[in-house]
Amino acid sequence: MLSALPPPQTSSICQSLVAKVKEARTRYVNVGTFPQGNHFGYDSWITPVILIFSFMSLVWLTLLISAHLAECVPEKPKRSALNQLTRTLLRNYNCGVRPVHNWTTSTTVYIDLMLQSVLDVDGKTQSITTSLWYRQIWRDEFLVWDPEEFDDINEISLSSDAIWIPDVIVSEFVDEGKSPPIPYVYVNSSGSVKNSRPIQAVLACSLELYAFPFDKQNCSLTFRSWLHSVKEINLALLRNESATANMKQFMNHGEWELLSIPSRYWLSRQDNTDYAHIRFNVLIRRRPLLYVVGLLIPSIFLMLVDVMSFYLPLNSGTRITFKISILLGYTVFRVNMADELPVTAVRTPLIGVFFVVCMALLMLSLIKSILVVKLLHYSEREVKEMSVSACLLDKYGSAGHVFTESALTSIKTLDHINPSGDYELENSLDEDLLSLNEIQDAPSGLEWLLRELVSLRLAFSQEDGEASAQGEWLALCSKLDCFLFRLYLLVLALYAGTLLLLWASWSFA
């Protein structure tokens, strides 16, 4: 009941108890000064009883006051077991000394690596940005305690700046990126130290982008001690290879697919000293669907449209315009998709060669069409002066010689005209014209009619000959166009087949 009272009441009770003790002490003193006249009377035996009773009351009141005074004074807080353990472990700890009692004993650092995602692959700088979860475990012989002495504490966290940390680095590090700082490590009662932290690492990697977008990359992470030899710090794998390449830990829905993470341990010798190394090879493969849909399929469609443009008539006048439009459209497409292609200064990717060859084929198709249309509009005499065209004309246009001979020779005229009114026409057109020109004086109606008939026949014959020559020349140009078109298809098919075989072998490898 007294302990439940508030502090002011408790202090008043304490004061009242102190007053009673003083009063009892006064009584005890007074009793002790009773007159000693009658030693065998009532006063002789009652006085000791009173003294004993008073003494017992005084002792009881003293104990009671002490208990209440202990409640009145605030209790000093006890130091926690965790705080005591931390102070005990770090009291004489030196973080600059390797934590072994025998300096000839090597410290084994167990390393574990988990790849979470591939953030970026830069072909120009030959680097790859990854998100890793890195873990180190080693034994510190100076951080050992008995859990029973510290409230069964088996594991505590200590500041990483207060204890010894092994100088294990990654040789391929270019930049550590935006890694969150983790300032603590876990230590258990046996001295095992666990240092786990996430790392966004920018690694130097020899990227092979020739097979883009069906490429595979092999980037390595080599862990080693910066200064200590294998006699001081040795490395070991915490888990086996199958556990390291855990697909559940990897974000497998991005552009890159994780294949495996093989590891290897070896010793390198420098200046007659062995150094321990552990290398993790990160094997990843690009998913090509995005680039196939966005780059390859539009290019294939434009090439098919260009192939179909060969079926436009030669003399329609729209083939060249159509091919120029395709070439301009492909150029705009290439400019817009330039940022999607990887940039490398060592070797041009095969897809870049594919785009260049496609543009070259479009230009070749345009040049072929221009050449055929130009030949179509040449005259026969101009073509005759060209040796190759003359050979083609002699082979494919032999019927044109009939027209040439008939056009340059005279036309058959009327057979005979008697002196009474009929005129005999010679075989030669020149003689007919000469005989007609000899008649200068007032020609008769029949003579004028004969002249007109000869002129009309000559005009119609020339017109028919020109139409026949144009038709034969158009047929010759069509045959040439068909030959060049088949040659173009052959080159295009060989190139496309080679690319498909290469990309298929890379994608299914």
XYZ file of N, CA, C and O in Angstrom, residues 111 134 136 166-173 221-227 235 278:
80
model
N 33.351 -16.192 -49.907
C 32.722 -15.185 -50.771
C 31.493 -15.798 -51.437
O 31.519 -16.945 -51.903
N 26.408 -8.968 -52.509
C 27.739 -9.497 -52.210
C 27.827 -9.820 -50.727
O 27.367 -9.046 -49.871
N 30.449 -11.614 -47.567
C 31.728 -12.112 -47.072
C 31.540 -12.693 -45.679
O 30.806 -12.134 -44.861
N 38.500 -7.464 -44.308
C 39.482 -7.887 -45.319
C 39.454 -6.974 -46.541
O 38.396 -6.476 -46.944
N 40.629 -6.775 -47.138
C 40.760 -5.882 -48.295
C 40.531 -6.641 -49.602
O 41.381 -6.675 -50.481
N 39.355 -7.257 -49.730
C 38.991 -8.008 -50.929
C 38.299 -7.056 -51.898
O 37.327 -6.385 -51.544
N 38.811 -6.990 -53.113
C 38.273 -6.079 -54.126
C 37.920 -6.875 -55.380
O 38.257 -8.058 -55.512
N 37.241 -6.210 -56.310
C 36.935 -6.759 -57.633
C 37.827 -6.059 -58.645
O 37.816 -4.827 -58.752
N 38.596 -6.840 -59.384
C 39.583 -6.255 -60.298
C 38.933 -5.501 -61.454
O 39.526 -4.565 -61.993
N 37.719 -5.884 -61.859
C 37.069 -5.255 -63.014
C 36.245 -4.031 -62.657
O 35.540 -3.497 -63.522
N 36.276 -3.586 -61.414
C 35.481 -2.433 -61.019
C 35.940 -1.176 -61.764
O 37.117 -0.846 -61.777
N 33.924 -11.279 -62.878
C 34.184 -10.548 -61.633
C 35.250 -11.326 -60.881
O 34.997 -12.451 -60.419
N 36.417 -10.745 -60.763
C 37.552 -11.411 -60.125
C 37.780 -10.799 -58.748
O 38.095 -9.611 -58.633
N 37.610 -11.628 -57.695
C 37.825 -11.189 -56.314
C 39.228 -11.591 -55.881
O 39.654 -12.736 -56.089
N 39.921 -10.669 -55.244
C 41.281 -10.911 -54.762
C 41.594 -9.934 -53.645
O 40.938 -8.899 -53.501
N 42.596 -10.290 -52.846
C 43.070 -9.377 -51.825
C 44.031 -8.385 -52.454
O 44.863 -8.741 -53.289
N 43.907 -7.129 -52.037
C 44.706 -6.089 -52.655
C 46.176 -6.174 -52.250
O 47.066 -5.947 -53.062
N 46.441 -6.531 -50.961
C 47.819 -6.539 -50.464
C 48.257 -7.887 -49.915
O 49.421 -8.248 -50.035
N 40.983 -17.242 -50.008
C 39.599 -17.100 -50.456
C 38.980 -18.459 -50.694
O 39.672 -19.415 -51.078
N 39.351 -15.584 -56.999
C 38.096 -16.276 -57.334
C 37.412 -15.469 -58.418
O 37.169 -14.269 -58.255
